[in-house]
Amino acid sequence: MKPSPSSGSLTGRELATQPDCWRRAAEAAASAAGLPRPGERVAVTGCGTSWFMAQSYAALREAAGQGATDAFAASEFPLTRPYDRVVAITRSGTTTEVLRLLDAVRAPTLAITADPKTPVMDAADEVAVLDWADEESVVQTRFATTALAYLRTAVEGTGPVVAAAADAEWALADPLPAAALEAEQWTFLGSGWTYGLAQEAALKMREAAGAWTESYPAMEYRHGPVAIAAPGRVVWGFGTLPEGLPADVTRTGATLTPADTTRDPMAHLVRAQRLAVAVAESRGLNPDTPRNLTRSVVLGE
Ligand code: F1P
């Protein structure tokens, strides 16, 4: 494993293992059961980070021509809609909204979890256990991206995920931009499947560092959110940014951190995770003990 510049924290150490986790996910998905078949109408769900991974997978699958794929927060799932299959992502296997949904839904279900000793094992028809990617951290990094790598392999085959793992090695070693480390506010932009990654990057910064972050589909940014852009603030792009947007951001005095489009967008999420840890530490916060958060939200009856 390559040393991470943020390896002082548990979160920093866990996020540094993502390249190996993704390679293992690619292997596991190649012979897995219960994954959506081409042509099926699929809904993907989860809460928090898991919901954002669901968004990325849904966009990837549909763009690949494998069938209509929707993503919903588990609490907002439209039970009236017919789906051929429902995929739920839950690291803990205990999140109340996910368990309630799996109980209520009639379509065949697949859950992806890190913990085989949890209620989700009975709640779903099929379960993929990615226990090698489980985490001690409250703030999810490697489980989330490994679940996405697993689902992505089912869409694209092993090649892109193996290449993404190599790019993640780069992402762990490449210095973070000084402007991003010193900023007071961050807005993450993506489009298609990278919009879910942008959402997750922004959530990571909020969870680990209590930071003011926002996230939008890139083309939506000029429809209002650009009002926030100012010197000392950062706009962080995933994937290729729309024409004219870089110039529009630069005019505001904000710093644009465009993605290196030769690298996989999942590797850019690794950079954003590192940023979250680094900003937390620079604020005197411990990313391993995020404010007001628990590992999973388990609600009473
Ligand atoms: C989902 C989740 C996390 C979030 C928080 C509470 O958990 O919403 O994304 O960071 O810790 O739980 P899970 O269903 O994937 O276990």
GROMACS .gro file of C-alpha atoms and ligand atoms in nm:
model
  317
    1MET     CA    1   0.000   0.000   0.000
    2LYS     CA    2   0.128   0.348  -0.083
    3PRO     CA    3   0.148   0.588   0.211
    4SER     CA    4  -0.126   0.847   0.209
    5PRO     CA    5  -0.040   1.205   0.303
    6SER     CA    6  -0.336   1.180   0.543
    7SER     CA    7  -0.244   0.845   0.690
    8GLY     CA    8  -0.243   0.977   1.048
    9SER     CA    9  -0.615   0.910   1.083
   10LEU     CA   10  -0.799   0.582   1.052
   11THR     CA   11  -1.009   0.737   0.775
   12GLY     CA   12  -0.690   0.838   0.593
   13ARG     CA   13  -0.548   0.487   0.625
   14GLU     CA   14  -0.867   0.321   0.508
   15LEU     CA   15  -0.909   0.546   0.207
   16ALA     CA   16  -0.554   0.461   0.100
   17THR     CA   17  -0.651   0.096   0.048
   18GLN     CA   18  -0.904   0.174  -0.227
   19PRO     CA   19  -0.692   0.060  -0.525
   20ASP     CA   20  -0.669  -0.295  -0.386
   21CYS     CA   21  -1.035  -0.296  -0.282
   22TRP     CA   22  -1.144  -0.194  -0.632
   23ARG     CA   23  -0.933  -0.467  -0.795
   24ARG     CA   24  -1.091  -0.722  -0.567
   25ALA     CA   25  -1.441  -0.587  -0.644
   26ALA     CA   26  -1.373  -0.627  -1.016
   27GLU     CA   27  -1.278  -0.990  -0.958
   28ALA     CA   28  -1.579  -1.059  -0.736
   29ALA     CA   29  -1.834  -0.898  -0.969
   30ALA     CA   30  -1.716  -1.098  -1.266
   31SER     CA   31  -1.877  -1.413  -1.116
   32ALA     CA   32  -2.155  -1.267  -0.898
   33ALA     CA   33  -2.523  -1.358  -0.874
   34GLY     CA   34  -2.826  -1.131  -0.843
   35LEU     CA   35  -2.683  -0.840  -1.041
   36PRO     CA   36  -2.920  -0.656  -1.277
   37ARG     CA   37  -2.943  -0.814  -1.622
   38PRO     CA   38  -2.929  -0.607  -1.940
   39GLY     CA   39  -3.274  -0.473  -2.028
   40GLU     CA   40  -3.414  -0.488  -1.675
   41ARG     CA   41  -3.579  -0.181  -1.531
   42VAL     CA   42  -3.383  -0.120  -1.213
   43ALA     CA   43  -3.401   0.107  -0.909
   44VAL     CA   44  -3.097   0.159  -0.688
   45THR     CA   45  -3.120   0.294  -0.337
   46GLY     CA   46  -2.936   0.374  -0.016
   47CYS     CA   47  -2.891   0.654   0.236
   48GLY     CA   48  -2.621   0.920   0.256
   49THR     CA   49  -2.303   0.809   0.082
   50SER     CA   50  -2.472   0.491  -0.035
   51TRP     CA   51  -2.743   0.693  -0.209
   52PHE     CA   52  -2.477   0.892  -0.399
   53MET     CA   53  -2.306   0.571  -0.512
   54ALA     CA   54  -2.651   0.454  -0.625
   55GLN     CA   55  -2.685   0.772  -0.833
   56SER     CA   56  -2.350   0.714  -1.004
   57TYR     CA   57  -2.425   0.351  -1.082
   58ALA     CA   58  -2.774   0.433  -1.213
   59ALA     CA   59  -2.635   0.693  -1.454
   60LEU     CA   60  -2.356   0.459  -1.569
   61ARG     CA   61  -2.588   0.164  -1.631
   62GLU     CA   62  -2.848   0.363  -1.820
   63ALA     CA   63  -2.584   0.543  -2.030
   64ALA     CA   64  -2.436   0.203  -2.120
   65GLY     CA   65  -2.772   0.108  -2.272
   66GLN     CA   66  -2.843  -0.164  -2.013
   67GLY     CA   67  -3.188  -0.038  -1.922
   68ALA     CA   68  -3.376   0.235  -1.738
   69THR     CA   69  -3.210   0.280  -1.400
   70ASP     CA   70  -3.334   0.517  -1.131
   71ALA     CA   71  -3.172   0.610  -0.801
   72PHE     CA   72  -3.363   0.711  -0.490
   73ALA     CA   73  -3.284   0.787  -0.130
   74ALA     CA   74  -3.437   0.487   0.049
   75SER     CA   75  -3.681   0.715   0.233
   76GLU     CA   76  -3.811   0.861  -0.096
   77PHE     CA   77  -3.852   0.538  -0.292
   78PRO     CA   78  -4.172   0.541  -0.503
   79LEU     CA   79  -4.325   0.207  -0.413
   80THR     CA   80  -4.595   0.249  -0.676
   81ARG     CA   81  -4.349   0.219  -0.966
   82PRO     CA   82  -4.285  -0.119  -1.122
   83TYR     CA   83  -3.922  -0.232  -1.129
   84ASP     CA   84  -3.771  -0.562  -1.237
   85ARG     CA   85  -3.509  -0.541  -0.966
   86VAL     CA   86  -3.413  -0.320  -0.672
   87VAL     CA   87  -3.051  -0.284  -0.563
   88ALA     CA   88  -2.980  -0.149  -0.213
   89ILE     CA   89  -2.637  -0.035  -0.099
   90THR     CA   90  -2.575  -0.034   0.276
   91ARG     CA   91  -2.234  -0.067   0.440
   92SER     CA   92  -2.373  -0.132   0.784
   93GLY     CA   93  -2.664  -0.355   0.682
   94THR     CA   94  -2.864  -0.192   0.961
   95THR     CA   95  -2.993   0.138   0.818
   96THR     CA   96  -3.362   0.158   0.905
   97GLU     CA   97  -3.493   0.316   0.584
   98VAL     CA   98  -3.313   0.056   0.371
   99LEU     CA   99  -3.446  -0.237   0.574
  100ARG     CA  100  -3.800  -0.096   0.567
  101LEU     CA  101  -3.780  -0.051   0.193
  102LEU     CA  102  -3.651  -0.403   0.129
  103ASP     CA  103  -3.943  -0.530   0.334
  104ALA     CA  104  -4.197  -0.324   0.139
  105VAL     CA  105  -4.076  -0.371  -0.217
  106ARG     CA  106  -4.215  -0.654  -0.434
  107ALA     CA  107  -3.944  -0.680  -0.701
  108PRO     CA  108  -3.643  -0.913  -0.654
  109THR     CA  109  -3.383  -0.740  -0.441
  110LEU     CA  110  -3.005  -0.738  -0.422
  111ALA     CA  111  -2.827  -0.580  -0.125
  112ILE     CA  112  -2.461  -0.487  -0.123
  113THR     CA  113  -2.317  -0.473   0.225
  114ALA     CA  114  -1.995  -0.496   0.422
  115ASP     CA  115  -2.131  -0.688   0.720
  116PRO     CA  116  -2.271  -1.042   0.689
  117LYS     CA  117  -2.390  -1.044   1.051
  118THR     CA  118  -2.667  -0.788   1.002
  119PRO     CA  119  -3.043  -0.783   0.928
  120VAL     CA  120  -2.994  -0.701   0.561
  121MET     CA  121  -2.885  -1.061   0.505
  122ASP     CA  122  -3.246  -1.174   0.559
  123ALA     CA  123  -3.413  -0.862   0.423
  124ALA     CA  124  -3.285  -0.899   0.064
  125ASP     CA  125  -3.329  -1.188  -0.178
  126GLU     CA  126  -2.962  -1.184  -0.278
  127VAL     CA  127  -2.673  -1.026  -0.090
  128ALA     CA  128  -2.325  -0.938  -0.210
  129VAL     CA  129  -2.094  -0.920   0.091
  130LEU     CA  130  -1.790  -0.702   0.027
  131ASP     CA  131  -1.650  -0.755   0.377
  132TRP     CA  132  -1.292  -0.695   0.272
  133ALA     CA  133  -1.391  -0.332   0.213
  134ASP     CA  134  -1.560  -0.282   0.551
  135GLU     CA  135  -1.441   0.015   0.753
  136GLU     CA  136  -1.403   0.110   1.115
  137SER     CA  137  -1.447   0.475   1.026
  138VAL     CA  138  -1.786   0.640   1.063
  139VAL     CA  139  -1.713   0.841   0.748
  140GLN     CA  140  -1.738   0.603   0.454
  141THR     CA  141  -1.470   0.602   0.189
  142ARG     CA  142  -1.353   0.263   0.067
  143PHE     CA  143  -1.674   0.065   0.112
  144ALA     CA  144  -1.871   0.316  -0.092
  145THR     CA  145  -1.631   0.328  -0.383
  146THR     CA  146  -1.580  -0.049  -0.371
  147ALA     CA  147  -1.956  -0.104  -0.398
  148LEU     CA  148  -1.955   0.129  -0.698
  149ALA     CA  149  -1.655  -0.053  -0.847
  150TYR     CA  150  -1.846  -0.381  -0.805
  151LEU     CA  151  -2.157  -0.250  -0.978
  152ARG     CA  152  -1.953  -0.072  -1.241
  153THR     CA  153  -1.778  -0.397  -1.331
  154ALA     CA  154  -2.119  -0.550  -1.395
  155VAL     CA  155  -2.184  -0.272  -1.648
  156GLU     CA  156  -1.844  -0.220  -1.810
  157GLY     CA  157  -1.644  -0.537  -1.739
  158THR     CA  158  -1.326  -0.547  -1.533
  159GLY     CA  159  -1.105  -0.325  -1.757
  160PRO     CA  160  -1.225   0.023  -1.655
  161VAL     CA  161  -1.223  -0.059  -1.283
  162VAL     CA  162  -0.874  -0.206  -1.299
  163ALA     CA  163  -0.761   0.110  -1.481
  164ALA     CA  164  -0.939   0.325  -1.223
  165ALA     CA  165  -0.750   0.141  -0.947
  166ALA     CA  166  -0.421   0.237  -1.113
  167ASP     CA  167  -0.540   0.600  -1.130
  168ALA     CA  168  -0.635   0.581  -0.763
  169GLU     CA  169  -0.269   0.505  -0.683
  170TRP     CA  170  -0.188   0.834  -0.854
  171ALA     CA  171  -0.469   1.008  -0.665
  172LEU     CA  172  -0.324   0.895  -0.332
  173ALA     CA  173   0.019   1.036  -0.409
  174ASP     CA  174  -0.054   1.351  -0.612
  175PRO     CA  175  -0.028   1.672  -0.405
  176LEU     CA  176  -0.362   1.842  -0.343
  177PRO     CA  177  -0.399   2.193  -0.486
  178ALA     CA  178  -0.301   2.456  -0.228
  179ALA     CA  179  -0.607   2.668  -0.312
  180ALA     CA  180  -0.836   2.375  -0.229
  181LEU     CA  181  -0.659   2.313   0.102
  182GLU     CA  182  -0.691   2.678   0.202
  183ALA     CA  183  -1.040   2.760   0.072
  184GLU     CA  184  -1.337   2.865   0.287
  185GLN     CA  185  -1.601   2.708   0.062
  186TRP     CA  186  -1.610   2.430  -0.201
  187THR     CA  187  -1.858   2.351  -0.480
  188PHE     CA  188  -1.832   2.016  -0.659
  189LEU     CA  189  -1.967   1.972  -1.012
  190GLY     CA  190  -2.025   1.664  -1.223
  191SER     CA  191  -2.246   1.537  -1.500
  192GLY     CA  192  -2.388   1.197  -1.587
  193TRP     CA  193  -2.239   0.941  -1.349
  194THR     CA  194  -1.988   1.190  -1.209
  195TYR     CA  195  -2.269   1.397  -1.057
  196GLY     CA  196  -2.309   1.127  -0.788
  197LEU     CA  197  -1.932   1.151  -0.728
  198ALA     CA  198  -1.962   1.529  -0.690
  199GLN     CA  199  -2.244   1.481  -0.438
  200GLU     CA  200  -2.032   1.234  -0.244
  201ALA     CA  201  -1.726   1.463  -0.247
  202ALA     CA  202  -1.936   1.743  -0.101
  203LEU     CA  203  -2.085   1.513   0.164
  204LYS     CA  204  -1.736   1.390   0.260
  205MET     CA  205  -1.624   1.747   0.325
  206ARG     CA  206  -1.932   1.815   0.537
  207GLU     CA  207  -1.901   1.490   0.733
  208ALA     CA  208  -1.527   1.489   0.797
  209ALA     CA  209  -1.456   1.862   0.814
  210GLY     CA  210  -1.789   2.032   0.890
  211ALA     CA  211  -1.720   2.228   0.571
  212TRP     CA  212  -1.957   2.445   0.369
  213THR     CA  213  -1.988   2.257   0.044
  214GLU     CA  214  -2.236   2.239  -0.239
  215SER     CA  215  -2.274   2.009  -0.538
  216TYR     CA  216  -2.461   2.041  -0.866
  217PRO     CA  217  -2.489   1.896  -1.214
  218ALA     CA  218  -2.228   2.104  -1.399
  219MET     CA  219  -2.476   2.269  -1.636
  220GLU     CA  220  -2.696   2.373  -1.341
  221TYR     CA  221  -2.413   2.567  -1.178
  222ARG     CA  222  -2.474   2.889  -1.372
  223HIS     CA  223  -2.845   2.878  -1.287
  224GLY     CA  224  -2.797   3.038  -0.947
  225PRO     CA  225  -2.522   2.861  -0.751
  226VAL     CA  226  -2.251   3.065  -0.927
  227ALA     CA  227  -2.365   3.352  -0.702
  228ILE     CA  228  -2.160   3.188  -0.426
  229ALA     CA  229  -1.834   3.191  -0.623
  230ALA     CA  230  -1.577   3.440  -0.492
  231PRO     CA  231  -1.206   3.471  -0.421
  232GLY     CA  232  -1.100   3.216  -0.160
  233ARG     CA  233  -1.365   2.970  -0.275
  234VAL     CA  234  -1.313   2.665  -0.494
  235VAL     CA  235  -1.509   2.504  -0.776
  236TRP     CA  236  -1.398   2.142  -0.816
  237GLY     CA  237  -1.493   1.965  -1.138
  238PHE     CA  238  -1.540   1.594  -1.202
  239GLY     CA  239  -1.512   1.493  -1.567
  240THR     CA  240  -1.518   1.738  -1.856
  241LEU     CA  241  -1.671   2.075  -1.771
  242PRO     CA  242  -1.920   2.241  -2.007
  243GLU     CA  243  -1.785   2.488  -2.260
  244GLY     CA  244  -1.748   2.838  -2.120
  245LEU     CA  245  -1.785   2.733  -1.757
  246PRO     CA  246  -1.414   2.756  -1.667
  247ALA     CA  247  -1.402   3.117  -1.794
  248ASP     CA  248  -1.723   3.203  -1.608
  249VAL     CA  249  -1.580   3.066  -1.283
  250THR     CA  250  -1.247   3.242  -1.331
  251ARG     CA  251  -1.428   3.576  -1.378
  252THR     CA  252  -1.578   3.545  -1.029
  253GLY     CA  253  -1.233   3.526  -0.867
  254ALA     CA  254  -1.301   3.171  -0.740
  255THR     CA  255  -1.041   2.904  -0.809
  256LEU     CA  256  -1.137   2.631  -1.053
  257THR     CA  257  -0.988   2.289  -0.985
  258PRO     CA  258  -1.064   2.100  -1.306
  259ALA     CA  259  -1.032   1.724  -1.321
  260ASP     CA  260  -0.739   1.573  -1.504
  261THR     CA  261  -0.956   1.407  -1.767
  262THR     CA  262  -0.687   1.149  -1.843
  263ARG     CA  263  -0.764   0.997  -1.499
  264ASP     CA  264  -1.074   0.807  -1.397
  265PRO     CA  265  -1.338   1.016  -1.214
  266MET     CA  266  -1.338   0.766  -0.924
  267ALA     CA  267  -0.972   0.857  -0.869
  268HIS     CA  268  -1.077   1.220  -0.842
  269LEU     CA  269  -1.316   1.121  -0.567
  270VAL     CA  270  -1.018   0.972  -0.382
  271ARG     CA  271  -0.852   1.313  -0.407
  272ALA     CA  272  -1.164   1.477  -0.267
  273GLN     CA  273  -1.170   1.226   0.021
  274ARG     CA  274  -0.809   1.318   0.098
  275LEU     CA  275  -0.905   1.684   0.083
  276ALA     CA  276  -1.181   1.621   0.339
  277VAL     CA  277  -0.936   1.457   0.578
  278ALA     CA  278  -0.674   1.729   0.527
  279VAL     CA  279  -0.922   2.014   0.577
  280ALA     CA  280  -1.060   1.846   0.891
  281GLU     CA  281  -0.710   1.815   1.034
  282SER     CA  282  -0.622   2.174   0.941
  283ARG     CA  283  -0.931   2.283   1.140
  284GLY     CA  284  -0.820   2.084   1.442
  285LEU     CA  285  -1.095   1.825   1.388
  286ASN     CA  286  -1.051   1.450   1.402
  287PRO     CA  287  -1.202   1.294   1.085
  288ASP     CA  288  -1.244   0.969   1.279
  289THR     CA  289  -1.491   1.130   1.519
  290PRO     CA  290  -1.718   1.336   1.292
  291ARG     CA  291  -1.955   1.576   1.463
  292ASN     CA  292  -2.310   1.449   1.522
  293LEU     CA  293  -2.266   1.134   1.311
  294THR     CA  294  -2.303   0.767   1.383
  295ARG     CA  295  -2.188   0.478   1.166
  296SER     CA  296  -2.544   0.397   1.075
  297VAL     CA  297  -2.882   0.557   1.144
  298VAL     CA  298  -3.102   0.307   1.328
  299LEU     CA  299  -3.442   0.453   1.410
  300GLY     CA  300  -3.685   0.343   1.680
  301GLU     CA  301  -4.025   0.195   1.595
  302F1P     C1  302  -2.545   0.517   0.534
  302F1P     C2  303  -2.512   0.643   0.615
  302F1P     C3  304  -2.373   0.697   0.588
  302F1P     C4  305  -2.349   0.823   0.665
  302F1P     C5  306  -2.379   0.809   0.814
  302F1P     C6  307  -2.505   0.734   0.838
  302F1P     O1  308  -2.505   0.403   0.592
  302F1P     O2  309  -2.610   0.737   0.577
  302F1P     O3  310  -2.354   0.726   0.451
  302F1P     O4  311  -2.216   0.862   0.650
  302F1P     O5  312  -2.272   0.752   0.881
  302F1P     O6  313  -2.521   0.619   0.753
  302F1P     P1  314  -2.516   0.259   0.530
  302F1P     O7  315  -2.661   0.225   0.508
  302F1P     O8  316  -2.441   0.256   0.401
  302F1P     O9  317  -2.453   0.171   0.634
   0.00000   0.00000   0.00000
